[in-house]
Coordinates of C-alpha atoms in Angstrom, one line a residue:
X1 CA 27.2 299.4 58.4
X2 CA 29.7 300.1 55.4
X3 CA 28.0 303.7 54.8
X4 CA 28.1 304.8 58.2
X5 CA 31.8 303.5 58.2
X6 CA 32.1 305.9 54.7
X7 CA 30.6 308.6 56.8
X8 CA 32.4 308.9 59.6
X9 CA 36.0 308.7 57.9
X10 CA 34.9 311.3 55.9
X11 CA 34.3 313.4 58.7
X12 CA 37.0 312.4 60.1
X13 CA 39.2 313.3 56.7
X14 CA 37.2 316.6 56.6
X15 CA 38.5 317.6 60.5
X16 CA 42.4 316.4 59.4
X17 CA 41.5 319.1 56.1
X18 CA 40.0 321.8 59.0
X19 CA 43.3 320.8 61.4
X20 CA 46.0 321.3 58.5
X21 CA 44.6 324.1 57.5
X22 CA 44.1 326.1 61.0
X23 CA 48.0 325.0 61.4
X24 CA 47.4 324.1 65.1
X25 CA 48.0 320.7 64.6
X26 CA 51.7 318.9 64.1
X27 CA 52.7 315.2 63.5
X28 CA 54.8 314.0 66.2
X29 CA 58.2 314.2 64.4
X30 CA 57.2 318.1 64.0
X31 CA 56.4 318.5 67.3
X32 CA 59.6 317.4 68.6
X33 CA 61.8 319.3 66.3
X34 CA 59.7 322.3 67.3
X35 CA 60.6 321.9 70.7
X36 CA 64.0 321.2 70.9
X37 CA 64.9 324.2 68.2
X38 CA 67.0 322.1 66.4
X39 CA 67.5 324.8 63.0
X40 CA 69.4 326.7 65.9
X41 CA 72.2 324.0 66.2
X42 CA 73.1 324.4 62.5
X43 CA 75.4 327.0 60.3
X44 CA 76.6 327.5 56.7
X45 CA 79.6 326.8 55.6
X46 CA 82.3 328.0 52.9
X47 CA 80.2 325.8 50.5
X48 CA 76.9 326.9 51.6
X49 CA 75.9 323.3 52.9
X50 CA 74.5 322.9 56.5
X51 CA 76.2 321.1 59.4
X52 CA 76.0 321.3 63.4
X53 CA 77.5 324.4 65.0
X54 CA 80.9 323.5 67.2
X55 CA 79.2 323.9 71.1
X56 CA 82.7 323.2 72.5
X57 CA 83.6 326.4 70.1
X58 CA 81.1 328.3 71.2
X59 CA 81.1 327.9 74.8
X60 CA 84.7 329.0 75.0
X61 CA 84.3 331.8 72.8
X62 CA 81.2 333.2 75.7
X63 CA 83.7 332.0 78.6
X64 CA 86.4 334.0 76.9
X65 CA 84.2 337.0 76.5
X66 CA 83.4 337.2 80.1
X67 CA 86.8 336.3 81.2
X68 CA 88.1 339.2 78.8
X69 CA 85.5 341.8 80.0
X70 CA 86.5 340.6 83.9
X71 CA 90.5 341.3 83.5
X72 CA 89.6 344.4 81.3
X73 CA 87.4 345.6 84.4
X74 CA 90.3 344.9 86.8
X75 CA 93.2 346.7 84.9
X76 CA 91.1 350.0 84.8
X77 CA 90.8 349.8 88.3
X78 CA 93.7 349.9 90.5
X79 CA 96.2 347.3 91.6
X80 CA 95.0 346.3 94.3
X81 CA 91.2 345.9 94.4
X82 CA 89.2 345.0 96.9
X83 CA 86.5 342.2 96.7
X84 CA 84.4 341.4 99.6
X85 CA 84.9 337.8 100.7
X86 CA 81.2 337.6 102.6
X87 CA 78.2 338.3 100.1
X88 CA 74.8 338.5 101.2
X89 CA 72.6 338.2 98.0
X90 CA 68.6 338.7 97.6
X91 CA 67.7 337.0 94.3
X92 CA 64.5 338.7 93.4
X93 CA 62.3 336.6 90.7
X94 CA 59.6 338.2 89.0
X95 CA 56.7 335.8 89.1
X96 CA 54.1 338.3 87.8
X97 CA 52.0 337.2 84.6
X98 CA 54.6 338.5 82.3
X99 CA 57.0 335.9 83.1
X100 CA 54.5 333.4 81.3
X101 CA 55.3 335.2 78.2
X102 CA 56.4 332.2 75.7
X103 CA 59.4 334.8 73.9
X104 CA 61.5 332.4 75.8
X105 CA 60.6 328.8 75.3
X106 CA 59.2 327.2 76.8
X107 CA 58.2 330.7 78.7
X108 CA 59.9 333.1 80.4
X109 CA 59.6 331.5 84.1
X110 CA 61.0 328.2 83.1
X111 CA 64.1 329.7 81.5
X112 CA 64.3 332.0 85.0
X113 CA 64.2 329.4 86.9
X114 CA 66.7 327.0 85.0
X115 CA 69.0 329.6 84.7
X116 CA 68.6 330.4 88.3
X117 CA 69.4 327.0 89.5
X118 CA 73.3 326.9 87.6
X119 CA 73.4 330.3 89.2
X120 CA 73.0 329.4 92.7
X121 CA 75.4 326.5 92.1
X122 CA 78.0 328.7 90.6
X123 CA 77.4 331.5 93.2
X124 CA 78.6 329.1 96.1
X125 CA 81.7 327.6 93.9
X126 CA 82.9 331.1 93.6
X127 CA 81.9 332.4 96.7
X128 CA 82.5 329.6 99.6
X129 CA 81.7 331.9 102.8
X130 CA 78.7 334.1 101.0
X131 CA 75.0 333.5 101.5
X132 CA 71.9 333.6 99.2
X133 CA 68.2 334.4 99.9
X134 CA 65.5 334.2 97.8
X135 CA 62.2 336.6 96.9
X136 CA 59.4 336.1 94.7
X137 CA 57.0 339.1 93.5
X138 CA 53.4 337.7 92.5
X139 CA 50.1 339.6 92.7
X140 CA 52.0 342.5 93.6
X141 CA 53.2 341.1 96.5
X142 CA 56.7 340.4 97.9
X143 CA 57.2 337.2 99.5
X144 CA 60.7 336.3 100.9
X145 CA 60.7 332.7 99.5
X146 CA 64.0 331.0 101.2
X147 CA 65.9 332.7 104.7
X148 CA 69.2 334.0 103.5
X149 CA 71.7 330.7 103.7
X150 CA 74.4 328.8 102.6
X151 CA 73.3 325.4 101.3
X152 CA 72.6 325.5 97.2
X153 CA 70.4 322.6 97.8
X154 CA 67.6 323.9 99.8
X155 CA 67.7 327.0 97.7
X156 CA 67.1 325.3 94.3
X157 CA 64.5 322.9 96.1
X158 CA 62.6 325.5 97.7
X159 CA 62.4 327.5 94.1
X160 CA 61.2 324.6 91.8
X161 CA 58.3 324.5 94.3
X162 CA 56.6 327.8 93.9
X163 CA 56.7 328.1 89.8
X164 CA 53.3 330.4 89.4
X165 CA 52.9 333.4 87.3
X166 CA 49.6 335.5 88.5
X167 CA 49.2 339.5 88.8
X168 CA 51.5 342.5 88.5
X169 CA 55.2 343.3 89.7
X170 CA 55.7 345.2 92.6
X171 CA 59.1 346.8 92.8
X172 CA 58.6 348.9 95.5
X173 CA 57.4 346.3 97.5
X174 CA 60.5 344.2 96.8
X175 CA 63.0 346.7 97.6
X176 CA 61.5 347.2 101.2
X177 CA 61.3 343.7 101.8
X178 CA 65.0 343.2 100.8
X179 CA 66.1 346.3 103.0
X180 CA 64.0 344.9 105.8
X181 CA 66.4 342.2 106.3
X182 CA 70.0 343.5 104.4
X183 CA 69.9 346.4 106.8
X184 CA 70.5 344.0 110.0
X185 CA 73.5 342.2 107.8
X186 CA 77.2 343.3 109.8
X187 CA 79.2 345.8 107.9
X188 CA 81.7 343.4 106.9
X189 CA 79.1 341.8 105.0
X190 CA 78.4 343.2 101.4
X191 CA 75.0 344.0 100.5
X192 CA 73.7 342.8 97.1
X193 CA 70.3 342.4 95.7
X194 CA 70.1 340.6 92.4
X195 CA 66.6 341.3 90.3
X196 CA 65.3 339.1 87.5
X197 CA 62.6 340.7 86.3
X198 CA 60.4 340.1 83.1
X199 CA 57.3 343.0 83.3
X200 CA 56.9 345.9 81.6
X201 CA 56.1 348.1 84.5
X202 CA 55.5 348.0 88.3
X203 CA 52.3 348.5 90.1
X204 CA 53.8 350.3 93.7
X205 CA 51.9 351.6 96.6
X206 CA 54.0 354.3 97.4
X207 CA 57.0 356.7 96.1
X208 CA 59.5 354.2 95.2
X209 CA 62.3 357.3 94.6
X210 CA 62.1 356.7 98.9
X211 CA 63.2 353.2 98.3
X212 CA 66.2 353.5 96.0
X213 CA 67.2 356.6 98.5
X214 CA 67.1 353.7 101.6
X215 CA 69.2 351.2 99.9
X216 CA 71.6 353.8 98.4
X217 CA 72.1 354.7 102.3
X218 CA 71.8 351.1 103.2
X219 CA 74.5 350.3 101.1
X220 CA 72.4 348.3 99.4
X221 CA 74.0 347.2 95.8
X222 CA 71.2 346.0 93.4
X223 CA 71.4 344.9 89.9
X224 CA 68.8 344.2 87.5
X225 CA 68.5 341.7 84.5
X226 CA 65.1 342.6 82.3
X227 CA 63.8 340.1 80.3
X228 CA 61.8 342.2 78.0
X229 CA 63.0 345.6 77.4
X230 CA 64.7 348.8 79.3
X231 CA 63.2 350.4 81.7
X232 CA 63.7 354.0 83.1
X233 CA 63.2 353.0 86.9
X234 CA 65.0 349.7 86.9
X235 CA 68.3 351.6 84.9
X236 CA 67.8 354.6 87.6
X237 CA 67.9 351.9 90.6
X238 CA 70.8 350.5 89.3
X239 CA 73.1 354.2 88.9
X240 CA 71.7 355.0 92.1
X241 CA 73.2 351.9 94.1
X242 CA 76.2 351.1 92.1
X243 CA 74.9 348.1 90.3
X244 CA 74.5 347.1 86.4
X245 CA 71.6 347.1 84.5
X246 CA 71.4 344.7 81.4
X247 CA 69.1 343.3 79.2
X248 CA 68.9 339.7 77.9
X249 CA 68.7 339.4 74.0
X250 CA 67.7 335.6 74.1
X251 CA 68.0 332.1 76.7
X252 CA 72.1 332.1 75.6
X253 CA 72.6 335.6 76.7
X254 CA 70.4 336.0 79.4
X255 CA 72.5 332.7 81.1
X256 CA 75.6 334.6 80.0
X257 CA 74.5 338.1 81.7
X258 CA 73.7 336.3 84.7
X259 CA 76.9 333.8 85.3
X260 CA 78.3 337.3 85.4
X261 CA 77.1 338.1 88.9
X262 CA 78.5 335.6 90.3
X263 CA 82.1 336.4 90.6
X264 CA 82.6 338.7 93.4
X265 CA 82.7 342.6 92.1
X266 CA 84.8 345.1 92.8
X267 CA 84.0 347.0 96.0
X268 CA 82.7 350.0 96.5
X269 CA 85.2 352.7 98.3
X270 CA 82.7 353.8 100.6
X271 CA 80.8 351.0 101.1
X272 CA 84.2 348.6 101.9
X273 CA 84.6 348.5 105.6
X274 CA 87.4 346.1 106.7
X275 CA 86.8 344.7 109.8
X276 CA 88.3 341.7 112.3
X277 CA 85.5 338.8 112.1
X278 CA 85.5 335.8 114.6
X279 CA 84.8 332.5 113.4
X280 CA 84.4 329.2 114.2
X281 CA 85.8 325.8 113.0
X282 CA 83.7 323.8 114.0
X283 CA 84.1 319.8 114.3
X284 CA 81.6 317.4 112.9
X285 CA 79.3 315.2 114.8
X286 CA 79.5 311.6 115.3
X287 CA 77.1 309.4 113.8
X288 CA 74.2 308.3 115.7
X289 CA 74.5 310.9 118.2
X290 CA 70.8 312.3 118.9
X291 CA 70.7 316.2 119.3
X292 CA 68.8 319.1 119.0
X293 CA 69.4 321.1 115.7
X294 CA 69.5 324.9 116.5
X295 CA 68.6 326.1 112.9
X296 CA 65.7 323.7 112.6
X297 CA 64.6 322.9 116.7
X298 CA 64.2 319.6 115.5
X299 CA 65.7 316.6 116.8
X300 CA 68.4 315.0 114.0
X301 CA 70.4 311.8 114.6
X302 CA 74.2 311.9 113.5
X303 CA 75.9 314.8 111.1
X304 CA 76.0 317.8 111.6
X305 CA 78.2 320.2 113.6
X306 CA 79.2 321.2 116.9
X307 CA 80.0 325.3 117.7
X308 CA 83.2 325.2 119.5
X309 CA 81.9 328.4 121.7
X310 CA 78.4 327.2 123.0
X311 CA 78.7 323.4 121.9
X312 CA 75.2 324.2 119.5
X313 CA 74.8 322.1 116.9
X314 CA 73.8 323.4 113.2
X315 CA 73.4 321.2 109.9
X316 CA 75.2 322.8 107.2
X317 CA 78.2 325.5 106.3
X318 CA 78.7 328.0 106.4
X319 CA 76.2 330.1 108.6
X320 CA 75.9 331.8 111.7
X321 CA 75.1 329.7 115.4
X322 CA 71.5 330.4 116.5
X323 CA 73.0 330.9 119.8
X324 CA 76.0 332.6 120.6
X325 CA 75.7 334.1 117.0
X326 CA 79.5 333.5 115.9
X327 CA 80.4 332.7 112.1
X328 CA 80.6 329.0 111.5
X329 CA 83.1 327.9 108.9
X330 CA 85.0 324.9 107.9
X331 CA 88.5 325.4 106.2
X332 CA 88.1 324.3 103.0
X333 CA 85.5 327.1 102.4
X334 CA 87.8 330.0 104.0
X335 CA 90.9 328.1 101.9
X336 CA 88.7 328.4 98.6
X337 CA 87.7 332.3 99.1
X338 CA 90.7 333.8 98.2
X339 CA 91.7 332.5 95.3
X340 CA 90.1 336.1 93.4
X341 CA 92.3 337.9 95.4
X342 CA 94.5 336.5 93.0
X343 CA 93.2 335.6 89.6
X344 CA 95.2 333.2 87.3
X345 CA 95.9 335.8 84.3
X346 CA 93.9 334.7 80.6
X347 CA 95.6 333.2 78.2
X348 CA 96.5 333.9 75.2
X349 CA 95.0 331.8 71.9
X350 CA 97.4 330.1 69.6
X351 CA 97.3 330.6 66.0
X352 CA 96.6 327.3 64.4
X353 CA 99.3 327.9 62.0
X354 CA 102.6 329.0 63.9
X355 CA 104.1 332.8 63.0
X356 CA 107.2 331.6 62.5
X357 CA 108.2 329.1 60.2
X358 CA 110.9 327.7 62.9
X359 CA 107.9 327.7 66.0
X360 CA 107.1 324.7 67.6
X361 CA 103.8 323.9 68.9
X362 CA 103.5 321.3 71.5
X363 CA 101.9 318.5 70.2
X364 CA 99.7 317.4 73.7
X365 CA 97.9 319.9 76.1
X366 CA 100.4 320.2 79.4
X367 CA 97.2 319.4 81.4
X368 CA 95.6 316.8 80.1
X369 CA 98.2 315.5 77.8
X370 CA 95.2 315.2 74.9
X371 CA 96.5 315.7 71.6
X372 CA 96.7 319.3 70.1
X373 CA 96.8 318.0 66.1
X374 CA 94.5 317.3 63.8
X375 CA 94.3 316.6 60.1
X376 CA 98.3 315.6 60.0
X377 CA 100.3 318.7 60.9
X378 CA 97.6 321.0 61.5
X379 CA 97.0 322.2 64.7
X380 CA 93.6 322.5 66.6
X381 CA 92.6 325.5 68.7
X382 CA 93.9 325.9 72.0
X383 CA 95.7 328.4 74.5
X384 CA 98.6 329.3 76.0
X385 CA 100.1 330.5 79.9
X386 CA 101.9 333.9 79.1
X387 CA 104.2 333.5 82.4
X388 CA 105.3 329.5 81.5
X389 CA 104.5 329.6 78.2
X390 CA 102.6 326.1 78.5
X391 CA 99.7 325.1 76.0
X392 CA 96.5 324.1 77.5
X393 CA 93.1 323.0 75.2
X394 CA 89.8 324.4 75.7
X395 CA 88.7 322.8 78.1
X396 CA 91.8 323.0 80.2
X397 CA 91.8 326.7 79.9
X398 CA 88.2 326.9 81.6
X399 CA 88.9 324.2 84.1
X400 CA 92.0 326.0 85.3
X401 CA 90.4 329.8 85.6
X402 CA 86.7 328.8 86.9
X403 CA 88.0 325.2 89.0
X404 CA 91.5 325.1 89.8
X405 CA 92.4 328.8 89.7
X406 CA 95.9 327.9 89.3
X407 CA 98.3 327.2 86.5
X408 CA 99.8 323.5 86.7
X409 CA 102.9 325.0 84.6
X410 CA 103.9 327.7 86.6
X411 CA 103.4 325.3 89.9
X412 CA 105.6 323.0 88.6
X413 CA 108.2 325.7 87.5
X414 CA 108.4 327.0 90.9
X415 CA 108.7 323.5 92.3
X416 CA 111.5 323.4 89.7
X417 CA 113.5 326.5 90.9
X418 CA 112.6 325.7 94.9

């Protein structure tokens, strides 16, 4: 009994020797610090010791990047710019087996589809009266995944359902699926197809030069985000319809690049048509009323709401009645739409040390009232309102230009004066 014991641990020390030297195998403690990437959370110092990189820092510095690169867009432009208050946007997700790639951990189709979910959600914040679809391309294929709607909810649901990676991209096929139904949307609606896509190439069944040339007269904007590298055809789609074309260095940037869309952009001359829409306010049902839901044909019991022109009854907001086919709103959602029409202005970063010697910094943010001093007399990083001249911290500043969109100093000053 005691040699066989002998034997088999030292077999079993001889596999540990074969495991440690293959390096396939990691302790548990490894394992997790291998996952979570935690080396990426740290940065040198003046001293040249290690210690955790300032997030807080950070994710104002990207915010203030894209909030710089938005007002410097606008000022090239002219005064008045118009921004189309109804989007209708085809997110198309490449599914092929490239998005398994594992360049993006853990791959490529998990960061996609993490990174879609905060941009659906940020999508409808910004844009109250828009709608989003959704379009998977697996095997070649184009499948329209979601119908183009309004609720975030079903949206993310119905996308964490169908994660598979299998067989080529299919551009082409994509495009004419998109066109199919953005050609029936209204002409006050803008047009907008949104491409994540992670291959190398794309495997089409026909001349897709056709395509591009029936969404550019579609009026049919389309923007693509690669994953990998640049691509002639996707950079060509893009000039050809008025989008952008960009490509994501890593997970940071590519969430960055894609928080971009969505904002509303500026409209395109000839593709702005400003039309009269009718809509509906419709009133909410009572509870434990049983009716037929005209979206769904299924029988529902309480919620929902009532058309005020054909009495219909749809579950969510905003959308379009089944029936009579007006535009159903509430009005909080049309309230919340216009507030990029007139975009609180970005504010300017205070020193930490004052110009002048006779300057007075504020001591507590005007929004929060949290203290703006640290170490003694020294003070911390924060902002201030051009117009009012009111200091704000960090995360006052990106609560009042992506939440609030309005400045609580200048409110109060022209309380003040009124």
């Amino acid at each position: 009994m005691r040699e066989s014991e002998r034997r088999k641990r030292g077999e079993d020390d001889d596999d540990d020797e074969e495991e440690d030297n293959d390096g396939n195998v990691m302790e548990a403690w490894e394992r997790a610090y291998a996952d979570e990437r935690s080396w990426e959370a740290l940065q040198e110092d003046e001293s040249g010791l290690l210690r955790p990189i300032d997030t807080k820092t950070l994710v104002h510095a990207q915010y203030r990047r894209r909030l710089l690169q938005r007002s410097s867009t606008s000022s090239l432009a002219s005064a008045r710019i118009q921004k189309g208050l109804i989007r209708y946007l085809y997110v198309v997700i490449d599914l092929s087996r490239a998005a398994s790639e594992t360049d993006y951990r853990p791959s490529r189709m998990v960061v996609v589809a993490k990174c879609a979910e905060a941009f659906i959600r940020e999508f409808f914040d910004q844009n109250p009266l828009s709608h989003v679809g959704l379009v998977t391309i697996r095997d070649g294929v184009a499948q329209r995944l979601t119908d183009i709607g309004g609720s975030p909810e079903a949206q993310i649901k119905a996308l964490m359902g169908k994660l598979e990676c299998s067989g080529d991209a299919s551009m082409q096929n994509a495009l004419e699926l998109v066109h199919e139904y953005l050609s029936q949307i209204p002409s006050y609606g803008h047009r907008e197809v949104l491409i994540l896509y992670s291959a190398l190439n794309t495997c089409d069944p026909g001349d897709i030069m056709e395509t591009i040339h029936k969404c550019k007269k579609a009026k049919i904007r389309c923007s693509v985000i690669g994953l990998s590298a640049e691509i002639f055809i996707c950079k060509h789609l893009c000039e050809e319809t008025g989008g952008s074309y960009t490509v994501a260095l890593d997970e940071s940037h590519f969430k960055e690049l894609l928080l971009e869309h969505a904002p509303p952009p500026p409209a395109i001359a000839e593709y702005a048509v400003a039309n009269l829409i009718k809509m509906g306010f419709p009133q909410r049902g009572a509870e434990g009323v049983v009716s037929i839901c005209s979206c769904h044909k299924e029988v529902k019991v309480g919620g929902g709401y009532t058309c005020p022109r054909c009495k219909a009854r749809v579950c969510e907001l905003p959308t379009e009645c089944q029936i009579c086919g007006l535009t159903l709103v509430s009005s909080p959602h049309l309230a919340r739409s216009y507030h990029h029409l007139f975009p609180v202005a970005p504010f300017d970063e205070v020193s930490i040390f004052p110009s002048k010697l006779n300057q007075k910094i504020p001591q507590t943010c005007y929004g929060c009232q949290q203290s703006l001093v640290i170490h003694g007399s020294k003070s911390n990083l924060h902002v201030s309102c051009p117009k009012c001249n009111q200091h704000f911290c960090l995360d006052c500043d990106i609560y009042i230009h992506e939440s609030l969109h309005n400045c609580p100093g200048c409110e109060s000053h022209c309380r003040l004066t009124t």
